[in-house]
Coordinates of C-alpha atoms and ligand atoms in Angstrom, one line a residue:
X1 CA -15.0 -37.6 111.1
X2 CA -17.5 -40.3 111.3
X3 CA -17.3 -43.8 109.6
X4 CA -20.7 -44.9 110.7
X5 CA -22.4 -44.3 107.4
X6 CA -19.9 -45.1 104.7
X7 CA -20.2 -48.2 103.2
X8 CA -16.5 -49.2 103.4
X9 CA -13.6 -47.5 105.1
X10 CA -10.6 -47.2 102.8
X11 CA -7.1 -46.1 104.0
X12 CA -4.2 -45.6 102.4
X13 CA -0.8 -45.3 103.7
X14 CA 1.4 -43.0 102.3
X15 CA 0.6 -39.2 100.8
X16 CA 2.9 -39.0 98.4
X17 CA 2.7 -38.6 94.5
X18 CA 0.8 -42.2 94.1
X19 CA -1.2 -42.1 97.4
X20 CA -2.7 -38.3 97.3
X21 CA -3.9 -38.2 93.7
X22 CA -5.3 -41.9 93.2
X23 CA -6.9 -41.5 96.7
X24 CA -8.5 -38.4 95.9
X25 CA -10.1 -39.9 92.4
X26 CA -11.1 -43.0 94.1
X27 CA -12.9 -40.9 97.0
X28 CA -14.7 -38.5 94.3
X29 CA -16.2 -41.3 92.6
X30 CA -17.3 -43.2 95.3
X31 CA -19.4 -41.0 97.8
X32 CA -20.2 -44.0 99.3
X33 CA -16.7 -45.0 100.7
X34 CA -14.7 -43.0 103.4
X35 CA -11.2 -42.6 102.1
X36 CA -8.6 -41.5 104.5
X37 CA -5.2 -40.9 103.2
X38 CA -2.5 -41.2 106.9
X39 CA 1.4 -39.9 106.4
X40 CA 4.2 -40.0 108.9
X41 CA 5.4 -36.8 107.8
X42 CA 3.2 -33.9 109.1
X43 CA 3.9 -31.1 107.0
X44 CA 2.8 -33.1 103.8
X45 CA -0.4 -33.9 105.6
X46 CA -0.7 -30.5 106.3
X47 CA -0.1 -29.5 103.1
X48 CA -2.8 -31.8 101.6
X49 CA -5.5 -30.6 104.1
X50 CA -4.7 -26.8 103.0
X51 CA -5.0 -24.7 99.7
X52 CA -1.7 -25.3 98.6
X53 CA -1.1 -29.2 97.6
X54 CA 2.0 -31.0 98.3
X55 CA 2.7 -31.5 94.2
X56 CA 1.9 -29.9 91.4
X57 CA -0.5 -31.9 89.1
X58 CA -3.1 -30.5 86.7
X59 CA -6.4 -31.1 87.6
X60 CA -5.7 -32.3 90.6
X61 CA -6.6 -29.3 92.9
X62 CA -10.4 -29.6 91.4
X63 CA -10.5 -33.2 92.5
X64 CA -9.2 -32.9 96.0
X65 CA -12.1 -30.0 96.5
X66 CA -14.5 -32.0 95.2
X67 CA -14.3 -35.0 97.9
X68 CA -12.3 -33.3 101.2
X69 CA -14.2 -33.0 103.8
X70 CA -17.1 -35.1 102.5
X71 CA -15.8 -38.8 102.0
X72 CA -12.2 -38.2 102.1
X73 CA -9.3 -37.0 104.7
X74 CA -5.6 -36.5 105.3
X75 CA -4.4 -37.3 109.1
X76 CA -1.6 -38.3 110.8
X77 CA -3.2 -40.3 112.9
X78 CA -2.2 -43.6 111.8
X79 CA -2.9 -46.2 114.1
X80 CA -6.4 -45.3 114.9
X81 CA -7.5 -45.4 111.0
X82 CA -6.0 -48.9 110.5
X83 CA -8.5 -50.3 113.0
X84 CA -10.7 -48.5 111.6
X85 CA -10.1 -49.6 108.0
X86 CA -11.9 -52.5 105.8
X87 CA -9.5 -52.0 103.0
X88 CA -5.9 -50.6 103.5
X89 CA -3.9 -49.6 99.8
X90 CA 0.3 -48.8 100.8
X91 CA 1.4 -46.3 98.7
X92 CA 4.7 -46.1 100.9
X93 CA 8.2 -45.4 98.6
X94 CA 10.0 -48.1 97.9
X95 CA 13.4 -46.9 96.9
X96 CA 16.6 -48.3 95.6
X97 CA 18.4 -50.1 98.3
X98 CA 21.6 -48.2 99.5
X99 CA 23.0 -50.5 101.9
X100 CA 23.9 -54.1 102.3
X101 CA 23.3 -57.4 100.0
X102 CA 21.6 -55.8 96.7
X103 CA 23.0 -52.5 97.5
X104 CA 22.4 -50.4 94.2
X105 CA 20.0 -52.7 92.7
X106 CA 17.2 -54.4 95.2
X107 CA 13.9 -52.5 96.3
X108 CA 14.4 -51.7 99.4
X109 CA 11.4 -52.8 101.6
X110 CA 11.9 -51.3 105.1
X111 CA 9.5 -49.0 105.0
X112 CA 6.6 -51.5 103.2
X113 CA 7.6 -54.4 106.4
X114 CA 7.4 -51.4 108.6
X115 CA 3.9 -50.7 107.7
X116 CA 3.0 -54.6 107.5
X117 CA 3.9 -54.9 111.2
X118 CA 2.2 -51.6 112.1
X119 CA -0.8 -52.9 110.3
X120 CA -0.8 -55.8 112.1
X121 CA -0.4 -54.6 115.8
X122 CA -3.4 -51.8 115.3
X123 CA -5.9 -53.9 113.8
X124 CA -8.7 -55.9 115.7
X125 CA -11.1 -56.8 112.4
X126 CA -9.8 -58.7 109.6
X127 CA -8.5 -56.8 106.6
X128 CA -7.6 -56.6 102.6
X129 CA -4.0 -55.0 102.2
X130 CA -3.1 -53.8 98.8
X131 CA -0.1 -53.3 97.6
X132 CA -0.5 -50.0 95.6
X133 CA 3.4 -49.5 95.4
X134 CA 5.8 -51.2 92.9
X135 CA 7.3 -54.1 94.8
X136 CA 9.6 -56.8 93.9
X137 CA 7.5 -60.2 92.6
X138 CA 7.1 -62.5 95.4
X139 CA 6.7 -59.8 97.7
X140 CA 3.2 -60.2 98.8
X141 CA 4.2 -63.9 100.1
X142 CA 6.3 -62.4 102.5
X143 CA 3.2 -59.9 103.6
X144 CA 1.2 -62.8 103.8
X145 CA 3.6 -64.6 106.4
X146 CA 4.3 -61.4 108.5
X147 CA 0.2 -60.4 108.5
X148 CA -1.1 -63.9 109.2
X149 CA 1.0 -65.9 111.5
X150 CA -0.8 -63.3 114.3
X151 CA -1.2 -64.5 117.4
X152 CA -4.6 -62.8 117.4
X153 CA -5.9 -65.4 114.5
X154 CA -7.4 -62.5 112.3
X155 CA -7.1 -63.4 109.0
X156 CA -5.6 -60.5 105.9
X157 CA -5.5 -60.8 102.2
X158 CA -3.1 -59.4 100.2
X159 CA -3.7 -57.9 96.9
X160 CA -1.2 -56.6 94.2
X161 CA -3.1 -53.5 92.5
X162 CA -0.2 -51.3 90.7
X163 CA -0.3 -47.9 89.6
X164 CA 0.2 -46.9 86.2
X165 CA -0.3 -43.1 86.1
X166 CA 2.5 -40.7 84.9
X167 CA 3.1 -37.6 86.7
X168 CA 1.8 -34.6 84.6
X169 CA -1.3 -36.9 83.6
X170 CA -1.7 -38.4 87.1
X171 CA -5.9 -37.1 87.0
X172 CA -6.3 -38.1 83.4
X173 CA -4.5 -41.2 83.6
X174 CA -6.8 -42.1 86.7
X175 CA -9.7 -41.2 85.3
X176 CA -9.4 -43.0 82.0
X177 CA -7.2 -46.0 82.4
X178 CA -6.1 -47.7 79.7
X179 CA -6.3 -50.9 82.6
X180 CA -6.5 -51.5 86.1
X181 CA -4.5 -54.6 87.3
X182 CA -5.7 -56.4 90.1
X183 CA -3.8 -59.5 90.9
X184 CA -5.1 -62.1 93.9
X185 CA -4.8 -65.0 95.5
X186 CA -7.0 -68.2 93.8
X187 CA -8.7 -69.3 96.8
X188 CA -12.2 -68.5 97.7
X189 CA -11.0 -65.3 100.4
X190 CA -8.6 -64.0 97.8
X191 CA -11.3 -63.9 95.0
X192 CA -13.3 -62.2 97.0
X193 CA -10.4 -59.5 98.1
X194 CA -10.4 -59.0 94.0
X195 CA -13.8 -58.4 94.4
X196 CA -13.6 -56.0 96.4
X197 CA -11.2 -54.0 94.9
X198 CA -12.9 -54.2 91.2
X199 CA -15.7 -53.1 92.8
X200 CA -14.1 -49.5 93.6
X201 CA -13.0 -49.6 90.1
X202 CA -16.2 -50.3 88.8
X203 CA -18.1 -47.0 90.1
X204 CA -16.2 -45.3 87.2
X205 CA -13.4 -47.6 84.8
X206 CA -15.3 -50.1 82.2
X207 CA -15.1 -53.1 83.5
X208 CA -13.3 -54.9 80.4
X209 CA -10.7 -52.6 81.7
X210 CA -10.2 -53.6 84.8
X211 CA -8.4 -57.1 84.3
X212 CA -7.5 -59.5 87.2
X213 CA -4.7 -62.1 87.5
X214 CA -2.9 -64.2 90.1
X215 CA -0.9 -62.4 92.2
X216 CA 2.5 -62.5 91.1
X217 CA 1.8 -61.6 87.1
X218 CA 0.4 -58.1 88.9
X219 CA 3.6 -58.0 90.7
X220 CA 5.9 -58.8 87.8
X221 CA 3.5 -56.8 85.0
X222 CA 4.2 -53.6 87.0
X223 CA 7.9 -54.1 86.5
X224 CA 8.0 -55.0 83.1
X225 CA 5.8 -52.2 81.7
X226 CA 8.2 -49.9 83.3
X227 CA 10.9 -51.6 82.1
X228 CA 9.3 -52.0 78.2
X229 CA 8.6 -48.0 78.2
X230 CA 12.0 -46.7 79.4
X231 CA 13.6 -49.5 76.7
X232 CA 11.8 -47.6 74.0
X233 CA 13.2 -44.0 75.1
X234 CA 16.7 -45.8 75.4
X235 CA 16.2 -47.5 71.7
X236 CA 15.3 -44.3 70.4
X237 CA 18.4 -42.6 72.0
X238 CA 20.3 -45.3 70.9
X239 CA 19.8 -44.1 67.5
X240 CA 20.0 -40.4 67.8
X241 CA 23.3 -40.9 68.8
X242 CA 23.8 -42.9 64.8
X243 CA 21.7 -39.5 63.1
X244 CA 23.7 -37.7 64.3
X245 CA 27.0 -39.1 62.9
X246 CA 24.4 -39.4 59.6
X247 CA 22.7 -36.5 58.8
X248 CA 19.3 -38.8 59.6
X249 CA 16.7 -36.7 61.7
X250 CA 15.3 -38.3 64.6
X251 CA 12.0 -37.1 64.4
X252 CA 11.8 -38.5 61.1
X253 CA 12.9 -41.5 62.1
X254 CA 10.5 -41.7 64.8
X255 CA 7.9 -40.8 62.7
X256 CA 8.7 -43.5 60.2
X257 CA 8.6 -46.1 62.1
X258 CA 5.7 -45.1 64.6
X259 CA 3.3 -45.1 61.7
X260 CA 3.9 -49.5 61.8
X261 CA 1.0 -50.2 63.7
X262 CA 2.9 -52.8 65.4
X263 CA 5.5 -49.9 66.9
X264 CA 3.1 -47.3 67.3
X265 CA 3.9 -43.4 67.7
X266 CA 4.0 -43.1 71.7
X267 CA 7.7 -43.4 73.9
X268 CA 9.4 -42.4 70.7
X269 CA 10.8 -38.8 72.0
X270 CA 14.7 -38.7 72.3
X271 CA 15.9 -36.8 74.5
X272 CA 18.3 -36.4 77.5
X273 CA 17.1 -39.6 79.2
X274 CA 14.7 -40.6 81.0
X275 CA 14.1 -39.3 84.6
X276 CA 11.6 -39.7 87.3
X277 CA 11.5 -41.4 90.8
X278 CA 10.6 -45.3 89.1
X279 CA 11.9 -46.0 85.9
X280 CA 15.8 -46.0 86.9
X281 CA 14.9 -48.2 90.2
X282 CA 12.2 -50.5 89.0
X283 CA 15.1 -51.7 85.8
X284 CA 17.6 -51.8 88.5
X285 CA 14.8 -54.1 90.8
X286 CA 13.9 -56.3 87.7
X287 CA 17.9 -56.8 87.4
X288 CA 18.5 -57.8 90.7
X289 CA 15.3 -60.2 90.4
X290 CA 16.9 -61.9 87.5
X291 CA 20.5 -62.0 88.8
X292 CA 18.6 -63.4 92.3
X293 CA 16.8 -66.1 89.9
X294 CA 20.4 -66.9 87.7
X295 CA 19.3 -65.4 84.9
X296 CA 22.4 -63.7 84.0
X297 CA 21.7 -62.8 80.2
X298 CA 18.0 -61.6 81.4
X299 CA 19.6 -59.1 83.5
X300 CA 22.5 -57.7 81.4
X301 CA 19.7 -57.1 78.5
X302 CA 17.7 -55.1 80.6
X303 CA 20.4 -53.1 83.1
X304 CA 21.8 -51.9 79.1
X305 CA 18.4 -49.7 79.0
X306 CA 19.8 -47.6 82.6
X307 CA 23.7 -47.5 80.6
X308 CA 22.0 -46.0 77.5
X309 CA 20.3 -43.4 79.5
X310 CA 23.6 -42.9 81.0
X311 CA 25.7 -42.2 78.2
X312 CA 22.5 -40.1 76.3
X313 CA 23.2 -37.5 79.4
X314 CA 26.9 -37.9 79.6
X315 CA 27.0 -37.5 75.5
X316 CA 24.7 -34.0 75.9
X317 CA 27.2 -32.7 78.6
X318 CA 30.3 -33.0 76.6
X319 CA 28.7 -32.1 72.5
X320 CA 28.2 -28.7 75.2
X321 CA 31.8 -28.7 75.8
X322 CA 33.1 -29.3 72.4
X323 CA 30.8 -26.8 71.0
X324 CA 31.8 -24.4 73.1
X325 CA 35.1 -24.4 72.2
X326 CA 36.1 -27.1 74.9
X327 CA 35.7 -25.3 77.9
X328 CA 32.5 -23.5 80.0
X329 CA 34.9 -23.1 83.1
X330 CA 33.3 -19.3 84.3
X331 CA 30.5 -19.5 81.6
X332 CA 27.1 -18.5 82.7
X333 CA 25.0 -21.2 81.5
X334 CA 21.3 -21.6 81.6
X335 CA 19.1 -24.3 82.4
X336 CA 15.3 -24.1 81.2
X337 CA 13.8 -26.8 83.5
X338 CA 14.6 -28.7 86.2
X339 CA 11.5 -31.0 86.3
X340 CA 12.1 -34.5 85.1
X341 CA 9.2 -33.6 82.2
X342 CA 7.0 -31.1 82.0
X343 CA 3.7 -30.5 84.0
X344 CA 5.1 -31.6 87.2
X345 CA 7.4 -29.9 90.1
X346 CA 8.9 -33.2 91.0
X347 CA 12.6 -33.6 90.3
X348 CA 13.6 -37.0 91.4
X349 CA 16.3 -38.4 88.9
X350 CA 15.6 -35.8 87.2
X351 CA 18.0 -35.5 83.9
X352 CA 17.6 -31.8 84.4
X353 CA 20.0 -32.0 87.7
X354 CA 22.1 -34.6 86.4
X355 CA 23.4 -32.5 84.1
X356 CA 23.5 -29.2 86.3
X357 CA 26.0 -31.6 88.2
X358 CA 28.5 -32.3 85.3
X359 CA 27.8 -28.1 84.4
X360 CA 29.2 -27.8 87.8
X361 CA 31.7 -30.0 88.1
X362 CA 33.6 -28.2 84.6
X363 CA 33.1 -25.0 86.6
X364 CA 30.2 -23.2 84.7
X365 CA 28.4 -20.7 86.5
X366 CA 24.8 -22.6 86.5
X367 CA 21.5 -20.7 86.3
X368 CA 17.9 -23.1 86.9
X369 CA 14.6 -21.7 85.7
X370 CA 11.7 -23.8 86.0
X371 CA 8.0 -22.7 86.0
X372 CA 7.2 -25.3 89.0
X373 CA 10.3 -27.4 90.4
X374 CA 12.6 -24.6 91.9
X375 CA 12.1 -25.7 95.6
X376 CA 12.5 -29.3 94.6
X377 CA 15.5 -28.5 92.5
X378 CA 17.1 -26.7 95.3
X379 CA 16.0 -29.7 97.8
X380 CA 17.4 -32.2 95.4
X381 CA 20.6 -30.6 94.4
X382 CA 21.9 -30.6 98.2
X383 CA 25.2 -28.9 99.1
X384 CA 25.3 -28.0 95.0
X385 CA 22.6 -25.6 95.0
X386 CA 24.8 -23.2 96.9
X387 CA 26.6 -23.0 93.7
X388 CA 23.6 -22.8 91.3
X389 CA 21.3 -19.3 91.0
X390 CA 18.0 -20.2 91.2
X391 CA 15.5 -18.0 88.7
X392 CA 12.3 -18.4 88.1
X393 CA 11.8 -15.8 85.2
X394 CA 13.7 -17.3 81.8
X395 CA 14.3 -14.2 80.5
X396 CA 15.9 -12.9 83.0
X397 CA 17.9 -15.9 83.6
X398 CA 19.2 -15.7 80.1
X399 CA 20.4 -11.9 80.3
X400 CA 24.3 -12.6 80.3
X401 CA 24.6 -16.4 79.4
X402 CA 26.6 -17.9 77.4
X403 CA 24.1 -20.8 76.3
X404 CA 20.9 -22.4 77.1
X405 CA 20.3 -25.8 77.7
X406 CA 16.2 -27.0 76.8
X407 CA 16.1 -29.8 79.3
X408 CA 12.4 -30.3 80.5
X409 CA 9.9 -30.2 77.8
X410 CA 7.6 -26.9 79.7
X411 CA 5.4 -25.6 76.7
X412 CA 5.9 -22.2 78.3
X413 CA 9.7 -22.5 77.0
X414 CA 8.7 -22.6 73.6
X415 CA 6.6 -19.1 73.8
X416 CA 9.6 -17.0 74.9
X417 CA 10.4 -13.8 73.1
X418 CA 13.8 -15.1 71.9
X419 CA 15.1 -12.1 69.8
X420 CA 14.7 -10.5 72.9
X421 CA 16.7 -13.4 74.8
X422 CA 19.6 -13.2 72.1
X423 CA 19.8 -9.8 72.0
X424 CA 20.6 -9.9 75.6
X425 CA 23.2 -13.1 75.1
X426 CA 26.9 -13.3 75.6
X427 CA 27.8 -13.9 71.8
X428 CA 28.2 -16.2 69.9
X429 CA 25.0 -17.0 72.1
X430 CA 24.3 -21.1 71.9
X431 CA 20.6 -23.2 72.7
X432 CA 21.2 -26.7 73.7
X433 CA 17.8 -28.1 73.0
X434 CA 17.8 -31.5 74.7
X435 CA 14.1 -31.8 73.8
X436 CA 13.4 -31.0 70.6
X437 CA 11.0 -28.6 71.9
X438 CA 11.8 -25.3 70.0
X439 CA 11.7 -24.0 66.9
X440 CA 15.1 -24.2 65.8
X441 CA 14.9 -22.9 62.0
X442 CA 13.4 -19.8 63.5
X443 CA 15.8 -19.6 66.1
X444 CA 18.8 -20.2 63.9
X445 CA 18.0 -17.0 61.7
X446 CA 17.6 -15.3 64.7
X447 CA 21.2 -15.6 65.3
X448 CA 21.6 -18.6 67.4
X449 CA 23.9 -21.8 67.4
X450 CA 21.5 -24.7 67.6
X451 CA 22.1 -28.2 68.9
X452 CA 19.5 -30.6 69.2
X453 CA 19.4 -34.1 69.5
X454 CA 19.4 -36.5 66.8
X455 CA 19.8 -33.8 63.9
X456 CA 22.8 -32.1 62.4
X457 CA 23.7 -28.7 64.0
X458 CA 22.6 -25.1 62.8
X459 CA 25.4 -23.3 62.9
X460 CA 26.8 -19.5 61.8
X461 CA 30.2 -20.2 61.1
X462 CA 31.8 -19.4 64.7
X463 CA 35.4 -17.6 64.4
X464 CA 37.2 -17.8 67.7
Ligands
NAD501 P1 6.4 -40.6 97.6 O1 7.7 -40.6 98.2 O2 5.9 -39.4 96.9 O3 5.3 -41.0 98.7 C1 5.5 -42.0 99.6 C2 4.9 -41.5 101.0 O4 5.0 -42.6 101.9 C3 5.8 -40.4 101.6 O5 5.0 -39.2 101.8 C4 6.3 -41.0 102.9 O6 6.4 -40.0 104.0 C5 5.2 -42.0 103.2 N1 5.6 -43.1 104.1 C6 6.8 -43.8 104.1 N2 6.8 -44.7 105.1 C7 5.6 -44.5 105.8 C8 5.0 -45.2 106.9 N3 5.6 -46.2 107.5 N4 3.8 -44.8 107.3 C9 3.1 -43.8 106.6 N5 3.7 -43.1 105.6 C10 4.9 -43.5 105.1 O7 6.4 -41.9 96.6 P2 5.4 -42.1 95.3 O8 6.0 -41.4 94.2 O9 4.0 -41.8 95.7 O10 5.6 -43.6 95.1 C11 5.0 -44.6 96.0 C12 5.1 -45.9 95.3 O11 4.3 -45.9 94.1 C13 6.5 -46.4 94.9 O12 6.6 -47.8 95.1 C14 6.5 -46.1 93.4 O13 7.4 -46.9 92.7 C15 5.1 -46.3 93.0 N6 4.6 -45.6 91.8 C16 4.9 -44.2 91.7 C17 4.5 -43.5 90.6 C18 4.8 -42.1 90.4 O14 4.4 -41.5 89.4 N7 5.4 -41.4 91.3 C19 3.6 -44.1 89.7 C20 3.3 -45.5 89.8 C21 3.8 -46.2 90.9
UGA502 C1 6.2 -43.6 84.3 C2 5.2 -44.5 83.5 O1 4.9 -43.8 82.3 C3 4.0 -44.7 84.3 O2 3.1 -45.6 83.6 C4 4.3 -45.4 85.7 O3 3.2 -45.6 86.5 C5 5.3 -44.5 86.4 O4 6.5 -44.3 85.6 C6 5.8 -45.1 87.7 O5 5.8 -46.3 87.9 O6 6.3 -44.3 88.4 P1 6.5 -41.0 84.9 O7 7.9 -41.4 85.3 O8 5.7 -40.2 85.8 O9 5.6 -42.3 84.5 O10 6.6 -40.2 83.5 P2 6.8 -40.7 82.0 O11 5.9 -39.9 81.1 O12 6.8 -42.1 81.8 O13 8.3 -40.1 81.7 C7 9.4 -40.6 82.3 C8 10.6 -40.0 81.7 O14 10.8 -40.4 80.3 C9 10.6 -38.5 81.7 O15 11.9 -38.0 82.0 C10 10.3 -38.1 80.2 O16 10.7 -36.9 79.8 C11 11.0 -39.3 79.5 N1 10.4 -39.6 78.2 C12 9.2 -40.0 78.0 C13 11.3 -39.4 77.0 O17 12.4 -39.0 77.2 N2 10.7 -39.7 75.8 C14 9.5 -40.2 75.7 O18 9.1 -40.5 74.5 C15 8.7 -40.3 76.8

């Protein structure tokens, strides 16, 4: 691998979900950079230098052929690439904090100090570090004390360049931003840090898209968007809850008031919740921000958006028990998806397993089948996926059960022969749909009992 004739050497650190994917667009529109992307944990390295990538994301397999091998790399080897490096992004997880003051709440930033320091000891040439991952505001002041009091008087800036993509549209959502944040220090180095990093951007994004700022509204924007879409999926379950105690339809609803240009249609599905690795800990982060800053009322308003999404889960589990007669103790019950949406295999959070849990917990006998998260499912479930079956085929999964429960929007669940499905149903046979995903007039003549969310029940009249 030789640096000698790229313009710029870029690193990133961490090969996860953020680092692989934006690394990988980034190296295949700029031939002229070399992009290595380092990971402590060697089978995921492994895994990105081989056929079979770490996660499933459309489009993504096309990208990474394009550019490994020419202008970008996966490697362990750390150390020896930060010296190397001009430009270092940290894409390292920055999970909720499990221990200690902020327990619960706070980002917790070992792993993002541990890569500061390492940073620090391996490099001999000044450097631009970017903080790719979602951090706490005022974090890069504290990267800016641990990088530059250095004995070794080499001088770092700090950038804050957030990542908006969504899993499932990580290529897409790379490829066509709808902006690229890039917040900096105002001095004459930091400006021309920004620089830098707008000119990677430029090679491919508009550059009225590409906005910069100072460096804590980069920080704090991050946050906030998270925090603004997962309050519109809460709103919106917030009123499911009220059609369905008056005969309103959600999707109407939804529709209604999307068509005000000043709503808009988008982050207007109800559902079961919102999952995912960052919208559940970057609320809980903002909280603790504002309870850190005394902003008591700031934080109550925003940690009610993680309480709705509680209760829209909780609410799904038991309108399955009551339906069913108030008890699935010894019920086969199946679960179509485990992903936390469709067009991914990740499962972190995912609403999917959440409710597999309370399944469990009232003794049903739990069946998963998921086109693309089954490993991750089982990884994620722990010591309860001894208890779960595991099925990758739907219809087979179905033969027996007592119900169904839609919980990750796959497209592939809606192109099932269900006549065949029912037929092969415990009777009377019941779909959950916690997406809204199927076709539930269809499905009701077929002989189904349908719930859905936000809409009255179809229902044959059920003798015990
Ligand atoms: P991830 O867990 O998939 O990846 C993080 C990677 O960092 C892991 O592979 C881990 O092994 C590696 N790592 C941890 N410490 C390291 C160290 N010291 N040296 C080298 N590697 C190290 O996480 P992710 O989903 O990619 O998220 C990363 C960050 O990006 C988070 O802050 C997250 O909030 C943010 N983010 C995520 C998404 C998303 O869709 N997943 C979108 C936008 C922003
Ligand atoms: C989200 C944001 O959309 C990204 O902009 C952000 O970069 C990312 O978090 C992050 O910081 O990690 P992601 O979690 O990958 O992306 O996926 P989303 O499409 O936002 O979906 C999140 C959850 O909300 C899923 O469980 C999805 O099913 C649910 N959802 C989404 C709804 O229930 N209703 C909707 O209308 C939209």
């Amino acid at each position: 691998m030789d640096g000698e004739n790229f313009m710029k050497n870029i690193l990133c650190i961490g090969a996860g979900y953020v680092g692989g994917p934006t690394m990988a667009v980034i190296a295949s529109h700029c031939p002229q950079y070399r992009v290595v992307v380092v990971d402590i944990n060697k089978e995921k390295i492994s895994a990105w230098q081989s056929e079979q990538l770490p996660i499933y994301e459309p489009g993504l397999d096309e990208v990474v052929r394009h550019a490994r091998g020419r202008n970008l790399f996966f490697s362990t080897d750390i150390n020896q690439h930060i010296a190397e490096a001009d430009i270092i992004f940290v894409s390292v997880n920055t999970p909720t904090k499990s221990f200690g003051q902020g327990a619960g709440k706070a980002a917790d930033l070992q792993y993002w100090e541990k890569t500061a320091r390492q940073i620090l000891e391996n490099s001999t040439t000044p450097k631009i570090v970017v903080e790719k991952s979602t951090l706490p505001v005022r974090t890069a002041e504290a990267m800016e004390v641990i990088l530059n009091s250095n004995p070794k008087g080499l001088h770092f800036d700090i950038i804050s360049n957030p990542e908006f993509l969504a899993e499932g549209t990580a290529i897409r959502d790379m490829e066509e931003p709808d902006r690229v944040l890039i917040g900096g220090r105002e001095t004459p180095s930091g400006q021309k840090a920004i620089q830098a990093i707008v000119d990677i951007y430029t090679n491919w994004v508009p550059r009225e898209r590409i906005i910069t700022t100072n460096l804590w509204s980069s920080e704090l924007s991050k946050l906030v968007s998270n925090a603004f879409l997962a309050q519109r999926i809460s709103s919106i379950n917030a009123i499911s809850a009220l059609c369905e105690k008056t005969g309103a339809d959600i999707n109407e609803v939804a529709h209604a008031i999307g068509l005000d240009n000043r709503i808009g249609p988008k982050f207007l599905k109800a559902g079961i919740g919102f999952g995912g690795s960052c919208f559940r800990k970057d609320i809980l982060n903002l909280v603790y921000l504002c309870e850190y800053y005394g902003l008591s009322e700031v934080a109550a308003y925003w940690e009610q958006v993680i309480k709705m999404n509680e209760y829209q889960q909780a609410r799904f589990v038991s309108n399955m028990i009551s339906a069913m007669f108030n008890t699935i103790a010894g019920k086969r019950i199946v679960l179509f998806g485990a992903a936390f949406k469709a067009d991914t295999s990740d499962t972190r959070d995912s609403p999917a397993l959440a409710v597999c849990r309370s399944l469990l917990d009232e003794r049903a006998e739990v069946v998963i089948s998921d086109p693309h998260a089954l490993e991750n499912a089982r990884i994620d479930l722990g010591e309860a996926a001894k208890r779960v079956t595991f099925e990758p085929d739907p219809i087979a999964a179905a033969k027996g059960a007592h119900a169904i429960a839609v919980l990750t929007d796959w497209l592939n669940f809606t192109r099932l022969d269900y006549e065949q499905i029912y037929r092969s149903m415990v009777k009377p046979a019941f779909i959950f749909d916690g997406r809204n995903l199927l076709d539930h007039k269809k499905l009701y003549k077929i002989g189904f009992n349908i719930y859905m969310i936000g809409k009255p029940p179809l229902t044959h009249s059920i003798s015990v």
